[in-house]
Amino acid sequence: MAEAVRLAVTGAAGRMGREVLDAATDRDDVDVVLAVNRSPVEEISGVPVREAARIDELLAVEMPDVLVDFTGPESSADYVAACADAGVAAVVGTTGFDEEGRATLDSAAESVPVLKAANFSRGVAALRRAVREAVAALPGYDIEVTETHHNGKRDAPSGTANTILDDIDEVRSSNRRTRSGDTDDVRGESERVHGRVGDQPREDGEIGVHARRAGDVTGEHEVLLAGNHELLSLTHRAGARGVFAAGALDAAVWVAGRDAGRYDFDDVLDQR
Ligand SMILES: NC(=O)C1=CN([C@@H]2O[C@H](COP(=O)(O)OP(=O)(O)OC[C@H]3O[C@@H](n4cnc5c(N)ncnc54)[C@H](OP(=O)(O)O)[C@@H]3O)[C@@H](O)[C@H]2O)C=CC1
Ligand SMILES: O=C(O)C1=N[C@H](C(=O)O)C[C@H](O)C1
C-alpha cells in the first residue's frame, strides 16, 4: 500500500477545518502532521494546533506533502504563497478571492501544484454538468440562481454560485458562436442581477442571483430555467460538511506528487 500523504491543515478550528481533521482521523491514506489556527486552540480531534503566524517555519520543519486550506481569502493567499516557498502542494477550498488573491495562486502554481475548488462535493460536480447540459439544450430560457447558506458565511454570492454562473456564460457564449458560425460574434457575460427591488422588470438574457443566509444551512444551490410554458429546477443540498471534507481529502491524495500547475476538483473526479 502507498504511504499516507502527509497533510497540513490551516483554519483548524473553523467549521471546515474541524471537519477535515475529523475526516482525516478515519482514513489511512492521509496523516495530519501539522494543524494551525490564527486564534489559540489546544487541539482538535486529538491533533495539537499550532500558531498560524509561524506557518513558514512549521512547514519547513514538518515537511507536509499537501496543505489543505479552508480559511478566508486573504489568509488563504498567504498560506498558498508559503506553500510555494516550502515546496508544498496546496488544496484550496476557500472562496471569495479578489483579483490579487487569484494572481497569488497563479504565481504559486508556477512552482507547486495548486488545486482549488469552490465546492468539493461530488453532487455539485454532477449539478454543474447537468446545468451545462440544460443551458445548452434550452437557449433563450430565463435563468435564476439561488444559494442558501448558514448565517456565518462571509462571501456572497457563494463561490459555487459564481462557478455555476461562469459555466452558464461559457455555454451561452459557445451556443452563440455555434449559431452564428462567427467566432467574433461572442457577446460578453450575461448581466448578473443581484436581487431585485422596486420597478425592475427582467431584461432579456439577465441572470437573477439570490443569496440567502439563515440558521445552520450547510449549503444549497438551485438553478431555475424557465421558458416555453415550462420550468426546470436543478437543486443540490449538502446534508453535512463531511461531504466537502471527504472531497478535499480525496483531492489532497490525488494532487500529492503532481507537477506544478493549477488543478480543480474535476481533474480528481475524471481520473477515479
Ligand atoms: N470548497 C468547499 O467545498 C467549501 C468551501 N468553504 C469555504 O471555506 C472557507 C471557510 O469556511 P468555514 O470553515 O465555514 O469558516 P469559519 O469562519 O468557520 O472558519 C474560518 C477559519 O479560518 C481562519 N481565518 C479566517 N480569517 C483568517 C485570517 N485572516 N488569518 C488566519 N486565519 C483566518 C479562522 O481562524 P480563527 O479561528 O482564528 O477565526 C478559522 O479557523 C470559506 O471561504 C467557505 O466559503 C466552506 C465549505 C465548503
Ligand atoms: O461557506 C460555506 O459554508 C460554503 N461555501 C462554499 C461556497 O461558497 O460555495 C461551498 C459550500 O456551499 C459551503
CSV table of C-alpha atoms and ligand atoms in Angstrom, one decimal:
chain,number,residue,atom,x,y,z
A,1,MET,CA,0.0,0.0,0.0
A,2,ALA,CA,1.2,3.6,-0.8
A,3,GLU,CA,2.5,5.7,2.1
A,4,ALA,CA,0.0,8.0,3.7
A,5,VAL,CA,0.0,11.6,2.3
A,6,ARG,CA,1.5,14.0,4.9
A,7,LEU,CA,-1.1,16.8,5.5
A,8,ALA,CA,-1.1,20.3,6.9
A,9,VAL,CA,-4.5,21.8,7.8
A,10,THR,CA,-5.0,25.5,8.2
A,11,GLY,CA,-8.0,27.1,9.9
A,12,ALA,CA,-8.1,24.1,12.1
A,13,ALA,CA,-10.7,25.5,14.5
A,14,GLY,CA,-13.0,26.7,11.7
A,15,ARG,CA,-16.2,24.9,10.7
A,16,MET,CA,-14.4,23.2,7.8
A,17,GLY,CA,-11.0,22.8,9.4
A,18,ARG,CA,-12.6,20.7,12.2
A,19,GLU,CA,-14.4,18.6,9.6
A,20,VAL,CA,-11.2,18.0,7.7
A,21,LEU,CA,-9.3,17.0,10.8
A,22,ASP,CA,-12.2,14.7,11.9
A,23,ALA,CA,-12.4,13.0,8.5
A,24,ALA,CA,-8.6,12.6,8.3
A,25,THR,CA,-8.6,10.5,11.5
A,26,ASP,CA,-10.8,7.9,9.9
A,27,ARG,CA,-8.6,7.4,6.8
A,28,ASP,CA,-5.3,5.6,6.4
A,29,ASP,CA,-4.3,7.3,3.1
A,30,VAL,CA,-3.6,10.7,5.0
A,31,ASP,CA,-1.6,11.6,8.1
A,32,VAL,CA,-2.0,15.0,9.6
A,33,VAL,CA,1.5,16.2,10.6
A,34,LEU,CA,0.6,19.9,11.1
A,35,ALA,CA,-2.6,21.8,12.1
A,36,VAL,CA,-2.6,25.6,12.6
A,37,ASN,CA,-5.1,28.2,13.6
A,38,ARG,CA,-5.0,32.0,14.0
A,39,SER,CA,-6.5,32.2,17.4
A,40,PRO,CA,-5.1,29.8,20.0
A,41,VAL,CA,-6.7,26.4,20.3
A,42,GLU,CA,-5.0,23.4,22.1
A,43,GLU,CA,-6.1,20.5,20.0
A,44,ILE,CA,-8.9,19.4,17.6
A,45,SER,CA,-9.7,15.7,17.0
A,46,GLY,CA,-6.6,14.8,19.0
A,47,VAL,CA,-4.3,16.8,16.8
A,48,PRO,CA,-2.3,19.6,18.5
A,49,VAL,CA,-3.0,23.0,17.0
A,50,ARG,CA,0.0,25.4,16.4
A,51,GLU,CA,0.2,29.1,15.8
A,52,ALA,CA,-0.8,30.2,12.3
A,53,ALA,CA,1.7,33.1,12.4
A,54,ARG,CA,4.6,30.6,12.4
A,55,ILE,CA,3.5,28.8,9.2
A,56,ASP,CA,6.7,29.3,7.3
A,57,GLU,CA,8.9,27.8,10.0
A,58,LEU,CA,6.4,25.0,10.7
A,59,LEU,CA,6.2,24.0,7.0
A,60,ALA,CA,10.0,23.8,6.9
A,61,VAL,CA,10.2,21.6,10.0
A,62,GLU,CA,7.2,19.3,9.4
A,63,MET,CA,7.6,19.0,5.6
A,64,PRO,CA,4.0,18.0,4.7
A,65,ASP,CA,3.2,16.9,1.2
A,66,VAL,CA,0.0,18.9,0.9
A,67,LEU,CA,-1.7,21.8,2.8
A,68,VAL,CA,-5.5,21.9,2.9
A,69,ASP,CA,-6.9,25.3,3.4
A,70,PHE,CA,-10.4,26.4,4.3
A,71,THR,CA,-10.0,29.9,5.8
A,72,GLY,CA,-10.6,33.4,4.3
A,73,PRO,CA,-9.3,34.7,1.0
A,74,GLU,CA,-6.6,36.9,2.5
A,75,SER,CA,-5.1,34.2,4.7
A,76,SER,CA,-5.5,31.6,2.0
A,77,ALA,CA,-3.4,33.6,-0.4
A,78,ASP,CA,-0.7,33.9,2.2
A,79,TYR,CA,-0.8,30.2,3.0
A,80,VAL,CA,-0.5,29.3,-0.7
A,81,ALA,CA,2.4,31.6,-1.1
A,82,ALA,CA,4.1,29.9,1.9
A,83,CYS,CA,3.5,26.6,0.3
A,84,ALA,CA,5.2,27.8,-2.9
A,85,ASP,CA,8.3,28.8,-0.8
A,86,ALA,CA,8.3,25.5,1.1
A,87,GLY,CA,7.6,23.2,-2.0
A,88,VAL,CA,4.3,22.0,-0.5
A,89,ALA,CA,1.2,21.3,-2.7
A,90,ALA,CA,-2.0,23.2,-1.8
A,91,VAL,CA,-5.6,22.2,-1.8
A,92,VAL,CA,-7.8,25.4,-1.5
A,93,GLY,CA,-11.4,25.3,-0.6
A,94,THR,CA,-11.6,28.9,0.5
A,95,THR,CA,-13.9,31.1,-1.6
A,96,GLY,CA,-14.3,34.9,-2.2
A,97,PHE,CA,-10.9,35.7,-3.7
A,98,ASP,CA,-10.3,39.0,-5.4
A,99,GLU,CA,-8.0,39.5,-8.5
A,100,GLU,CA,-4.9,39.9,-6.3
A,101,GLY,CA,-5.6,36.7,-4.4
A,102,ARG,CA,-6.2,34.8,-7.7
A,103,ALA,CA,-2.9,36.1,-9.0
A,104,THR,CA,-1.1,34.9,-5.9
A,105,LEU,CA,-2.5,31.4,-6.5
A,106,ASP,CA,-1.5,31.5,-10.2
A,107,SER,CA,2.0,32.6,-9.3
A,108,ALA,CA,2.4,29.8,-6.6
A,109,ALA,CA,1.2,27.3,-9.2
A,110,GLU,CA,4.4,28.0,-11.2
A,111,SER,CA,6.4,26.2,-8.5
A,112,VAL,CA,3.9,23.8,-6.8
A,113,PRO,CA,0.6,22.1,-7.6
A,114,VAL,CA,-2.4,24.2,-6.5
A,115,LEU,CA,-5.8,22.6,-6.6
A,116,LYS,CA,-8.7,25.0,-5.9
A,117,ALA,CA,-12.4,24.2,-5.9
A,118,ALA,CA,-15.3,26.3,-4.7
A,119,ASN,CA,-17.1,23.1,-3.8
A,120,PHE,CA,-15.6,19.6,-3.0
A,121,SER,CA,-19.0,17.8,-3.2
A,122,ARG,CA,-19.4,15.2,-5.9
A,123,GLY,CA,-23.1,16.1,-6.1
A,124,VAL,CA,-22.2,19.7,-7.0
A,125,ALA,CA,-19.8,18.4,-9.7
A,126,ALA,CA,-22.7,16.5,-11.1
A,127,LEU,CA,-25.0,19.5,-10.8
A,128,ARG,CA,-22.6,21.6,-12.8
A,129,ARG,CA,-22.6,19.1,-15.6
A,130,ALA,CA,-26.4,18.9,-15.5
A,131,VAL,CA,-26.6,22.7,-15.6
A,132,ARG,CA,-24.3,23.0,-18.6
A,133,GLU,CA,-26.4,20.5,-20.5
A,134,ALA,CA,-29.7,22.1,-19.6
A,135,VAL,CA,-28.4,25.6,-20.6
A,136,ALA,CA,-27.2,24.2,-24.0
A,137,ALA,CA,-30.5,22.4,-24.6
A,138,LEU,CA,-32.7,25.4,-23.6
A,139,PRO,CA,-31.4,28.6,-25.3
A,140,GLY,CA,-33.4,31.7,-24.5
A,141,TYR,CA,-34.9,30.3,-21.3
A,142,ASP,CA,-34.7,32.7,-18.3
A,143,ILE,CA,-32.2,31.6,-15.6
A,144,GLU,CA,-32.2,32.4,-11.9
A,145,VAL,CA,-29.5,31.1,-9.5
A,146,THR,CA,-30.3,30.9,-5.7
A,147,GLU,CA,-28.0,29.8,-3.0
A,148,THR,CA,-28.7,29.4,0.7
A,149,HIS,CA,-26.1,29.1,3.5
A,150,HIS,CA,-25.7,29.4,7.3
A,151,ASN,CA,-25.7,32.8,8.9
A,152,GLY,CA,-21.9,32.7,9.5
A,153,LYS,CA,-20.9,32.8,5.8
A,154,ARG,CA,-18.9,35.8,4.8
A,155,ASP,CA,-18.9,35.9,1.0
A,156,ALA,CA,-21.9,36.3,-1.3
A,157,PRO,CA,-22.8,35.0,-3.7
A,158,SER,CA,-21.2,31.7,-2.8
A,159,GLY,CA,-18.1,30.5,-4.6
A,160,THR,CA,-20.2,27.7,-6.0
A,161,ALA,CA,-22.9,30.0,-7.4
A,162,ASN,CA,-20.1,32.1,-9.1
A,163,THR,CA,-18.7,29.0,-10.6
A,164,ILE,CA,-22.1,27.9,-11.9
A,165,LEU,CA,-22.6,31.5,-13.3
A,166,ASP,CA,-19.3,31.2,-15.1
A,167,ASP,CA,-20.3,27.8,-16.5
A,168,ILE,CA,-23.6,29.3,-17.8
A,169,ASP,CA,-21.7,32.2,-19.5
A,170,GLU,CA,-19.3,29.7,-21.1
A,171,VAL,CA,-22.2,27.6,-22.5
A,172,ARG,CA,-24.2,30.6,-23.7
A,173,SER,CA,-21.1,32.1,-25.5
A,174,SER,CA,-20.4,28.9,-27.2
A,175,ASN,CA,-24.1,28.5,-28.2
A,176,ARG,CA,-24.0,31.9,-29.8
A,177,ARG,CA,-20.7,31.1,-31.7
A,178,THR,CA,-22.2,27.9,-33.0
A,179,ARG,CA,-25.4,29.5,-34.1
A,180,SER,CA,-23.8,32.5,-35.9
A,181,GLY,CA,-20.8,30.5,-37.2
A,182,ASP,CA,-18.8,33.7,-36.5
A,183,THR,CA,-16.1,33.3,-33.9
A,184,ASP,CA,-16.0,37.0,-33.3
A,185,ASP,CA,-19.8,37.1,-32.5
A,186,VAL,CA,-19.5,36.4,-28.9
A,187,ARG,CA,-21.3,38.8,-26.6
A,188,GLY,CA,-19.7,39.2,-23.1
A,189,GLU,CA,-21.1,37.7,-19.9
A,190,SER,CA,-24.9,37.7,-19.2
A,191,GLU,CA,-25.8,40.6,-16.9
A,192,ARG,CA,-26.0,39.2,-13.3
A,193,VAL,CA,-28.7,41.0,-11.3
A,194,HIS,CA,-28.2,40.5,-7.6
A,195,GLY,CA,-31.7,40.5,-6.1
A,196,ARG,CA,-34.4,42.9,-7.4
A,197,VAL,CA,-36.2,45.8,-5.8
A,198,GLY,CA,-38.8,48.3,-6.9
A,199,ASP,CA,-39.6,48.9,-10.6
A,200,GLN,CA,-37.1,46.4,-12.1
A,201,PRO,CA,-38.6,44.3,-14.9
A,202,ARG,CA,-36.5,41.4,-16.0
A,203,GLU,CA,-34.3,42.2,-19.0
A,204,ASP,CA,-33.7,39.7,-21.8
A,205,GLY,CA,-30.7,37.4,-21.0
A,206,GLU,CA,-30.1,38.7,-17.5
A,207,ILE,CA,-29.5,36.1,-14.7
A,208,GLY,CA,-31.0,36.8,-11.3
A,209,VAL,CA,-28.7,35.9,-8.5
A,210,HIS,CA,-30.1,35.4,-4.9
A,211,ALA,CA,-28.0,34.8,-1.8
A,212,ARG,CA,-29.9,33.7,1.4
A,213,ARG,CA,-28.3,33.5,4.8
A,214,ALA,CA,-30.2,31.7,7.6
A,215,GLY,CA,-29.6,29.4,10.5
A,216,ASP,CA,-27.3,26.5,10.1
A,217,VAL,CA,-27.9,25.6,6.5
A,218,THR,CA,-24.9,23.7,5.2
A,219,GLY,CA,-25.3,24.8,1.6
A,220,GLU,CA,-28.0,24.7,-1.1
A,221,HIS,CA,-27.8,25.7,-4.8
A,222,GLU,CA,-30.7,25.9,-7.2
A,223,VAL,CA,-30.6,26.8,-10.9
A,224,LEU,CA,-34.0,27.6,-12.3
A,225,LEU,CA,-34.6,27.6,-16.1
A,226,ALA,CA,-38.0,28.8,-17.4
A,227,GLY,CA,-39.5,29.4,-20.8
A,228,ASN,CA,-41.9,27.9,-23.3
A,229,HIS,CA,-44.5,27.4,-20.6
A,230,GLU,CA,-42.2,25.0,-18.6
A,231,LEU,CA,-39.8,25.2,-15.7
A,232,LEU,CA,-36.8,23.1,-14.9
A,233,SER,CA,-35.3,23.3,-11.4
A,234,LEU,CA,-31.9,21.7,-10.6
A,235,THR,CA,-31.0,21.7,-6.9
A,236,HIS,CA,-28.2,20.4,-4.8
A,237,ARG,CA,-28.4,20.3,-1.0
A,238,ALA,CA,-25.4,19.4,1.2
A,239,GLY,CA,-26.5,17.4,4.2
A,240,ALA,CA,-23.3,17.7,6.2
A,241,ARG,CA,-19.8,19.4,5.9
A,242,GLY,CA,-18.2,16.0,5.9
A,243,VAL,CA,-19.1,15.8,2.2
A,244,PHE,CA,-16.8,18.7,1.5
A,245,ALA,CA,-14.1,17.4,3.8
A,246,ALA,CA,-14.1,14.0,2.1
A,247,GLY,CA,-13.7,15.6,-1.3
A,248,ALA,CA,-10.9,17.8,-0.2
A,249,LEU,CA,-9.0,14.9,1.3
A,250,ASP,CA,-9.5,12.9,-2.0
A,251,ALA,CA,-8.1,15.9,-3.8
A,252,ALA,CA,-5.1,16.1,-1.4
A,253,VAL,CA,-4.3,12.4,-2.0
A,254,TRP,CA,-4.7,12.9,-5.8
A,255,VAL,CA,-2.6,16.1,-6.0
A,256,ALA,CA,0.4,14.9,-3.9
A,257,GLY,CA,3.5,14.4,-6.0
A,258,ARG,CA,1.9,16.0,-9.2
A,259,ASP,CA,3.7,18.6,-11.3
A,260,ALA,CA,3.4,22.3,-10.5
A,261,GLY,CA,0.3,23.9,-12.1
A,262,ARG,CA,-3.4,24.7,-11.5
A,263,TYR,CA,-5.9,21.9,-11.0
A,264,ASP,CA,-9.5,21.6,-10.0
A,265,PHE,CA,-11.8,19.0,-8.5
A,266,ASP,CA,-12.9,17.8,-11.9
A,267,ASP,CA,-9.3,16.7,-12.5
A,268,VAL,CA,-9.7,14.4,-9.5
A,269,LEU,CA,-13.1,13.1,-10.5
A,270,ASP,CA,-12.1,12.4,-14.1
A,271,GLN,CA,-9.3,10.1,-13.1
A,272,ARG,CA,-11.1,8.0,-10.4
B,1,LIG,N1,-14.8,24.4,-1.3
B,1,LIG,C1,-15.7,23.8,-0.5
B,1,LIG,O1,-16.2,22.7,-0.7
B,1,LIG,C2,-16.1,24.6,0.7
B,1,LIG,C3,-15.6,25.9,0.9
B,1,LIG,N2,-15.9,26.6,2.1
B,1,LIG,C4,-15.2,27.8,2.2
B,1,LIG,O2,-14.2,27.6,3.2
B,1,LIG,C5,-14.0,28.9,3.9
B,1,LIG,C6,-14.0,28.7,5.4
B,1,LIG,O3,-15.4,28.4,5.8
B,1,LIG,P1,-15.8,28.0,7.3
B,1,LIG,O4,-14.9,26.9,7.7
B,1,LIG,O5,-17.2,27.9,7.3
B,1,LIG,O6,-15.3,29.3,8.0
B,1,LIG,P2,-15.1,29.6,9.6
B,1,LIG,O7,-15.4,31.0,9.8
B,1,LIG,O8,-15.8,28.6,10.4
B,1,LIG,O9,-13.5,29.3,9.8
B,1,LIG,C7,-12.6,30.1,9.2
B,1,LIG,C8,-11.2,29.7,9.7
B,1,LIG,O10,-10.2,30.5,9.0
B,1,LIG,C9,-9.5,31.2,10.0
B,1,LIG,N3,-9.2,32.5,9.5
B,1,LIG,C10,-10.1,33.4,9.0
B,1,LIG,N4,-9.5,34.6,8.6
B,1,LIG,C11,-8.2,34.4,8.9
B,1,LIG,C12,-7.1,35.2,8.7
B,1,LIG,N5,-7.2,36.5,8.2
B,1,LIG,N6,-5.9,34.7,9.1
B,1,LIG,C13,-5.7,33.5,9.6
B,1,LIG,N7,-6.8,32.6,9.8
B,1,LIG,C14,-8.0,33.1,9.4
B,1,LIG,C15,-10.3,31.2,11.2
B,1,LIG,O11,-9.4,31.4,12.3
B,1,LIG,P3,-9.9,31.9,13.8
B,1,LIG,O12,-10.4,30.6,14.5
B,1,LIG,O13,-8.8,32.5,14.4
B,1,LIG,O14,-11.0,32.9,13.5
B,1,LIG,C16,-11.0,29.9,11.2
B,1,LIG,O15,-10.1,28.9,11.7
B,1,LIG,C17,-15.0,29.9,3.3
B,1,LIG,O16,-14.3,30.6,2.3
B,1,LIG,C18,-16.0,29.0,2.7
B,1,LIG,O17,-16.8,29.6,1.7
B,1,LIG,C19,-16.7,26.1,3.0
B,1,LIG,C20,-17.3,24.8,2.9
B,1,LIG,C21,-17.0,24.0,1.7
B,2,LIG,O1,-19.2,28.8,3.3
B,2,LIG,C1,-19.8,27.6,3.2
B,2,LIG,O2,-20.3,27.1,4.1
B,2,LIG,C2,-19.7,27.0,1.9
B,2,LIG,N1,-19.0,27.6,0.9
B,2,LIG,C3,-18.8,27.2,-0.4
B,2,LIG,C4,-19.2,28.2,-1.4
B,2,LIG,O3,-19.0,29.4,-1.2
B,2,LIG,O4,-19.7,27.8,-2.5
B,2,LIG,C5,-19.3,25.8,-0.6
B,2,LIG,C6,-20.4,25.3,0.2
B,2,LIG,O5,-21.6,25.7,-0.4
B,2,LIG,C7,-20.4,25.7,1.6
